[in-house]
Amino acid sequence: MMFETWWLLALPLVFGLGWMAARFDLRQLMSEQGALPRSYFKGLNFLLNEQPDKAIDAFVEVARLDPETTELHFALGALFRRRGETERAIRVHQNLATRPDLPESEREHALYELGQDFLRAGLLDRAEESLRRLMSGPYAASAKRVLLELYEVEKEWSKAIDAARELQTLDQKDYRVQIAQFCCELAQDALQKKKPDEAVEWLRRAREENPASVRAPILLGDVAAAAGDQTGALQHWLGIESQDAAYLPLVADRVVKAYATLGEQGKALQWLRELLTTKLAPELLDTAYRTELEANGPVAATALMREQLRRQPTLLALTRYFEAQAAESQALQTAGANGEAPADADVATAEPDDQTKETAAIRDLLQLRTRNLARYTCRECGFRARLFYWQCPGCNRWETYAPRRSEALG
């Protein structure tokens, strides 16, 4: 290929144009940096030095000097909301949402943030109004997620079901567990209002949504028991063993009551004694102890707890053992004062008063130690509670509590 002489003239021209472009970009960058207020850099410095209060004051000054900085306004609003200053967050986002020159995408962003501000402030109607304006567009899915949270707070379970169904389509995510729980909440409301047919219908829907739901058969048993059908109630409750036996302790007291109503307390005791040999024993211990004590007296309850201590020693079993012994000593003391011996007493004590005081002191000490020991724990956030919740009070997620409590010493 022949060398073209005009290339020698073109090369200096190309280098010259590149040099001029670089100079232009550098000057533009320096002019943009020079245009930033000093408060902006002060705010950044405060953030780096972990002084959020001073950083917010500096950024507020920047926003006052340059109202066009929408990104900074959004950042300030989010900071105010996280700090619990919901009134200031609402003012920031309302100002953005009402600006006539704001692009539609940023206006929707402002409405979405405003809905979260109202929700955090407890202004639920205004939150719903803001979020309802975003049912289409880029913020539709996010707005519906916040609306779902809002409906759960308001206990608007029918609206929550609709929102969850819409989110299933938008997010391609499975909301069947939540929908089944919403149906169970509606069934429980109907049961409290003495509308058993309506409750059964909601529970049927719950099982359609989530066949693995354990709450549905528990509530179906409650419906049957309320109608006086104790046999039907027992079928629902005892059937949980084949579905997920770990949830049996949640219905143990119901089962005992149903058997007692049918005059078959012996079957309840047999059922509990069999379960005490399984991993469910710690959860069923209290129910088994109370049932045994009521049916056969303190001596039998003491023997049951002694056997349980040999099989699965726990602080709770030890506590109930000394409770039974204290009750037995008290019975012996009362019988001795009346000049008679209890029918279930094996050995009389020479000094019933001293023994009663001793066992009662041990019992009280153990009760004090174990009173707040066993707790249900959320698998998601670790929130611990004495009662079992289908929805965690800490993170508001559904079915995150294991039905077994833990004896944590912390």
C-alpha positions in Angstrom: 0.0 0.0 0.0 1.3 3.4 -1.0 2.0 5.9 1.8 -0.2 8.9 1.5 1.7 12.2 2.3 -1.5 14.0 3.5 -1.5 11.7 6.6 1.4 13.7 7.9 -0.8 16.8 7.9 -3.8 15.0 9.4 -2.0 13.5 12.4 -1.2 16.8 14.1 -4.7 18.0 13.6 -6.2 14.9 15.3 -3.9 15.3 18.3 -4.8 19.0 18.5 -8.5 18.2 18.6 -8.0 15.6 21.3 -6.0 18.0 23.5 -8.8 20.7 23.1 -11.5 18.2 24.1 -9.6 17.1 27.2 -9.1 20.7 28.2 -12.8 21.4 27.8 -13.9 18.4 29.9 -11.4 19.4 32.7 -12.7 23.0 32.7 -16.3 21.8 32.8 -15.6 19.4 35.8 -13.8 22.2 37.7 -16.7 24.6 37.1 -19.2 22.1 38.3 -17.2 21.4 41.5 -16.8 25.2 42.0 -20.6 25.6 41.7 -21.3 23.2 44.6 -21.9 25.1 47.9 -19.4 24.7 50.7 -22.3 23.3 52.8 -22.3 20.2 50.6 -18.7 19.3 51.4 -19.3 20.2 55.1 -22.2 17.7 55.1 -20.1 15.0 53.6 -17.4 15.7 56.1 -19.9 15.4 59.0 -21.2 12.1 57.6 -17.7 10.7 57.4 -17.1 11.8 61.0 -20.3 10.1 62.1 -22.1 13.4 63.0 -25.5 12.8 61.3 -27.2 15.8 63.0 -24.7 18.3 61.7 -24.7 16.6 58.3 -28.5 17.0 58.0 -28.3 20.7 58.9 -25.6 21.2 56.3 -27.6 19.3 53.6 -30.7 21.3 54.5 -28.7 24.5 53.8 -27.7 23.1 50.4 -31.3 22.3 49.6 -32.3 25.8 50.5 -29.6 27.4 48.3 -30.3 25.1 45.4 -34.0 23.9 45.3 -33.4 22.1 42.0 -31.4 19.3 43.8 -34.1 16.7 43.8 -31.8 13.8 44.6 -30.7 15.6 47.8 -34.3 16.2 48.8 -35.1 12.5 48.4 -32.0 11.6 50.5 -33.0 14.1 53.2 -36.6 12.8 53.3 -35.4 9.2 53.7 -33.0 10.3 56.5 -35.8 12.1 58.4 -38.0 9.1 58.1 -35.4 6.7 59.4 -34.7 9.1 62.4 -38.4 9.1 63.2 -38.9 12.8 62.1 -41.9 11.9 60.0 -43.3 15.5 59.9 -40.1 16.8 58.3 -40.0 13.9 55.9 -43.6 14.5 54.9 -42.9 18.2 54.2 -39.9 17.4 52.0 -41.7 14.8 49.9 -44.9 16.9 49.7 -42.9 19.8 48.3 -41.4 17.5 45.7 -44.8 16.0 44.7 -46.4 19.4 44.2 -43.6 20.9 42.1 -45.0 21.7 38.6 -41.6 21.3 36.9 -40.9 17.8 38.3 -40.7 15.0 35.7 -43.4 12.4 36.1 -41.0 9.6 37.1 -39.7 11.7 40.0 -43.2 12.8 41.0 -44.1 9.1 41.3 -41.0 8.6 43.4 -42.1 11.4 45.7 -45.6 9.9 46.0 -44.1 6.5 46.9 -41.9 8.1 49.6 -44.8 10.1 50.9 -46.9 7.0 51.3 -44.2 5.4 53.4 -43.9 8.6 55.5 -47.7 8.6 56.2 -47.5 4.9 57.1 -44.6 5.4 59.5 -46.6 8.4 61.0 -49.7 6.2 61.5 -51.7 8.2 59.0 -53.0 5.1 57.3 -55.8 6.7 55.2 -53.4 9.3 53.7 -50.8 6.6 53.1 -53.3 4.5 51.2 -54.4 7.5 49.2 -50.8 8.3 48.1 -50.0 4.7 47.2 -53.2 4.1 45.3 -52.1 6.7 42.8 -49.2 4.4 41.8 -51.1 1.3 40.7 -49.3 1.4 37.3 -45.9 2.4 36.3 -42.4 1.7 37.7 -43.4 2.0 41.4 -46.6 -0.2 41.1 -45.0 -3.3 42.7 -43.3 -1.4 45.4 -46.5 0.6 46.2 -48.5 -2.6 46.4 -46.0 -4.2 48.8 -46.3 -1.2 51.1 -50.1 -1.3 50.7 -50.0 -5.0 51.8 -48.1 -4.0 54.9 -50.7 -1.3 55.6 -53.6 -3.7 55.2 -52.0 -6.1 57.7 -51.6 -3.2 60.2 -55.2 -2.2 59.7 -56.3 -5.9 59.8 -58.1 -5.3 56.5 -57.7 -9.0 55.5 -59.9 -9.0 52.4 -57.9 -6.1 50.9 -54.7 -7.9 52.0 -55.7 -11.0 50.0 -56.4 -8.9 46.9 -53.1 -7.1 47.2 -51.2 -10.3 47.7 -52.8 -11.8 44.6 -51.8 -8.8 42.5 -48.2 -9.0 43.9 -48.1 -12.7 42.9 -48.6 -11.6 39.3 -46.3 -8.6 39.5 -43.4 -10.1 41.5 -43.7 -13.7 40.3 -43.4 -14.6 44.0 -45.3 -17.1 46.0 -47.8 -15.5 48.5 -49.8 -18.6 49.2 -48.7 -18.8 52.8 -49.7 -15.2 53.5 -53.0 -15.5 51.7 -53.9 -18.7 53.7 -53.1 -16.8 56.9 -55.3 -13.9 55.8 -58.1 -16.4 55.2 -57.5 -17.9 58.7 -57.7 -14.4 60.2 -61.1 -13.8 58.5 -62.2 -17.3 59.8 -61.2 -16.4 63.3 -63.2 -13.1 63.1 -66.2 -15.0 61.8 -65.9 -17.5 64.6 -65.8 -14.7 67.2 -68.9 -13.2 65.6 -70.6 -16.7 65.9 -70.8 -17.2 62.2 -69.5 -20.8 61.9 -70.6 -21.3 58.2 -68.6 -18.2 57.1 -65.6 -19.4 59.2 -65.7 -22.8 57.5 -65.8 -21.3 54.1 -62.7 -19.1 54.8 -60.9 -22.1 56.2 -61.7 -24.1 53.0 -60.1 -21.3 51.0 -57.1 -21.3 53.3 -56.6 -25.0 52.6 -56.9 -24.5 48.9 -54.3 -21.8 49.0 -51.9 -23.7 51.3 -52.7 -27.4 51.8 -49.8 -27.6 54.3 -51.5 -25.0 56.6 -51.7 -26.2 60.2 -53.7 -23.3 61.4 -56.7 -24.2 59.3 -57.4 -27.6 60.9 -56.8 -26.0 64.4 -59.5 -23.5 63.6 -61.8 -26.1 62.1 -61.5 -28.0 65.4 -62.5 -24.8 67.2 -65.5 -24.4 64.9 -66.6 -28.0 65.7 -66.0 -27.6 69.4 -68.1 -24.4 69.5 -70.9 -26.3 67.8 -70.7 -29.0 70.5 -69.1 -31.6 68.2 -66.2 -32.7 70.4 -65.6 -35.9 68.4 -65.3 -33.9 65.2 -63.0 -31.4 66.9 -60.8 -34.2 68.1 -60.5 -35.6 64.5 -59.3 -32.2 63.3 -56.8 -31.7 66.1 -55.4 -35.2 66.3 -55.1 -35.3 62.5 -52.4 -32.6 62.9 -50.0 -35.5 63.9 -50.0 -36.9 60.4 -49.6 -33.4 58.9 -46.9 -31.9 61.2 -46.6 -33.4 64.7 -44.5 -30.5 65.9 -47.7 -28.4 66.2 -49.5 -30.9 68.5 -48.6 -29.0 71.7 -50.6 -26.0 70.4 -53.8 -28.1 70.6 -52.9 -30.2 73.7 -55.1 -28.3 76.1 -58.0 -28.3 73.6 -57.6 -32.1 73.2 -57.7 -32.6 77.0 -60.8 -30.4 77.3 -62.6 -32.2 74.5 -61.9 -35.7 76.1 -63.0 -34.4 79.5 -66.3 -33.1 78.0 -66.8 -36.6 76.5 -66.0 -38.2 79.9 -62.9 -39.8 78.5 -60.1 -38.2 80.5 -58.2 -41.5 80.6 -57.7 -41.3 76.8 -56.3 -37.8 77.2 -53.8 -39.1 79.8 -52.8 -42.1 77.6 -52.3 -39.8 74.6 -50.1 -37.4 76.7 -48.1 -40.1 78.3 -47.2 -41.6 74.8 -46.2 -38.2 73.5 -43.9 -37.6 76.6 -41.7 -40.3 75.2 -41.1 -38.3 72.0 -39.2 -35.1 71.2 -42.4 -33.2 71.9 -42.1 -33.9 75.7 -40.8 -30.4 76.8 -43.8 -28.7 75.1 -46.4 -31.1 76.5 -44.9 -31.3 80.0 -47.2 -28.6 81.6 -50.4 -30.1 80.1 -49.4 -33.6 81.1 -48.6 -32.5 84.6 -51.8 -30.6 85.1 -53.9 -33.4 83.7 -52.2 -36.1 85.8 -52.5 -33.9 89.0 -56.2 -33.3 88.4 -57.0 -36.9 87.5 -54.9 -38.9 90.0 -53.5 -36.5 92.6 -50.0 -35.3 93.6 -48.4 -38.7 94.2 -49.2 -39.8 90.6 -48.0 -36.4 89.3 -44.7 -36.7 91.3 -44.2 -40.2 89.8 -44.9 -39.0 86.3 -42.4 -36.1 86.6 -39.8 -38.4 88.2 -40.1 -40.7 85.3 -39.8 -37.8 82.9 -36.6 -36.5 84.6 -35.0 -39.9 84.1 -36.0 -39.9 80.4 -35.5 -36.2 79.4 -34.1 -34.1 82.3 -35.0 -30.4 81.9 -35.3 -27.5 84.4 -39.1 -27.4 83.7 -39.5 -31.1 84.5 -37.5 -30.5 87.7 -39.7 -27.6 88.6 -42.9 -29.5 88.1 -41.5 -32.4 90.1 -40.9 -30.2 93.2 -44.3 -28.6 92.6 -45.9 -32.1 92.8 -43.8 -33.0 95.9 -44.9 -29.7 97.6 -48.5 -30.5 96.8 -48.0 -34.1 98.1 -46.5 -32.8 101.4 -49.3 -30.3 101.8 -51.8 -33.1 101.3 -50.1 -35.2 103.9 -50.0 -32.3 106.4 -53.7 -31.6 105.9 -54.5 -35.3 106.3 -52.4 -35.6 109.4 -54.2 -32.6 110.9 -57.5 -34.3 110.3 -56.3 -37.6 111.7 -56.5 -39.5 108.3 -54.0 -40.6 105.7 -54.4 -39.8 102.0 -55.5 -42.8 99.8 -52.5 -42.3 97.4 -49.9 -41.8 100.1 -47.2 -44.6 100.2 -45.2 -43.4 103.2 -46.2 -41.0 106.0 -43.7 -38.4 107.0 -42.8 -37.8 110.6 -42.3 -34.1 110.2 -44.7 -32.9 107.5 -44.3 -29.2 108.4 -40.5 -29.2 107.8 -40.8 -31.3 104.6 -43.5 -29.0 103.2 -41.4 -25.9 103.9 -38.3 -27.5 102.3 -40.0 -28.7 99.1 -41.9 -25.4 98.9 -38.7 -23.4 99.1 -37.1 -25.5 96.3 -40.2 -25.2 94.2 -40.3 -21.4 94.6 -36.6 -21.1 93.7 -37.0 -23.2 90.6 -40.2 -21.3 89.6 -38.3 -18.0 89.9 -35.5 -19.3 87.7 -37.7 -20.9 85.0 -40.5 -18.3 84.9 -39.1 -16.6 81.8 -36.9 -19.4 80.5 -38.8 -21.1 77.7 -39.5 -18.9 74.8 -40.7 -19.2 71.2 -38.1 -17.7 68.8 -38.7 -16.2 65.4 -36.4 -17.8 62.8 -36.2 -14.5 60.8 -35.4 -11.8 63.4 -34.8 -13.8 66.6 -37.7 -12.1 68.5 -38.6 -14.2 71.6 -42.0 -14.4 73.1 -43.8 -16.5 75.8 -46.8 -17.0 73.5 -46.9 -18.6 70.0 -47.7 -16.1 67.2 -48.6 -17.0 63.6 -47.2 -13.5 62.7 -44.0 -12.4 64.4 -44.5 -9.1 66.3 -40.9 -8.2 65.6 -40.6 -8.6 61.8 -44.3 -9.1 60.9 -43.5 -12.2 58.8 -45.9 -15.2 58.8 -45.2 -18.7 60.1 -41.6 -17.9 61.3 -42.2 -19.1 64.8 -41.1 -22.7 65.4 -43.8 -24.5 67.6 -41.2 -25.6 70.0 -39.8 -23.4 72.7 -36.2 -23.2 73.8 -34.8 -23.1 77.3 -32.2 -20.3 76.7 -30.3 -19.1 79.7 -29.6 -15.7 78.1 
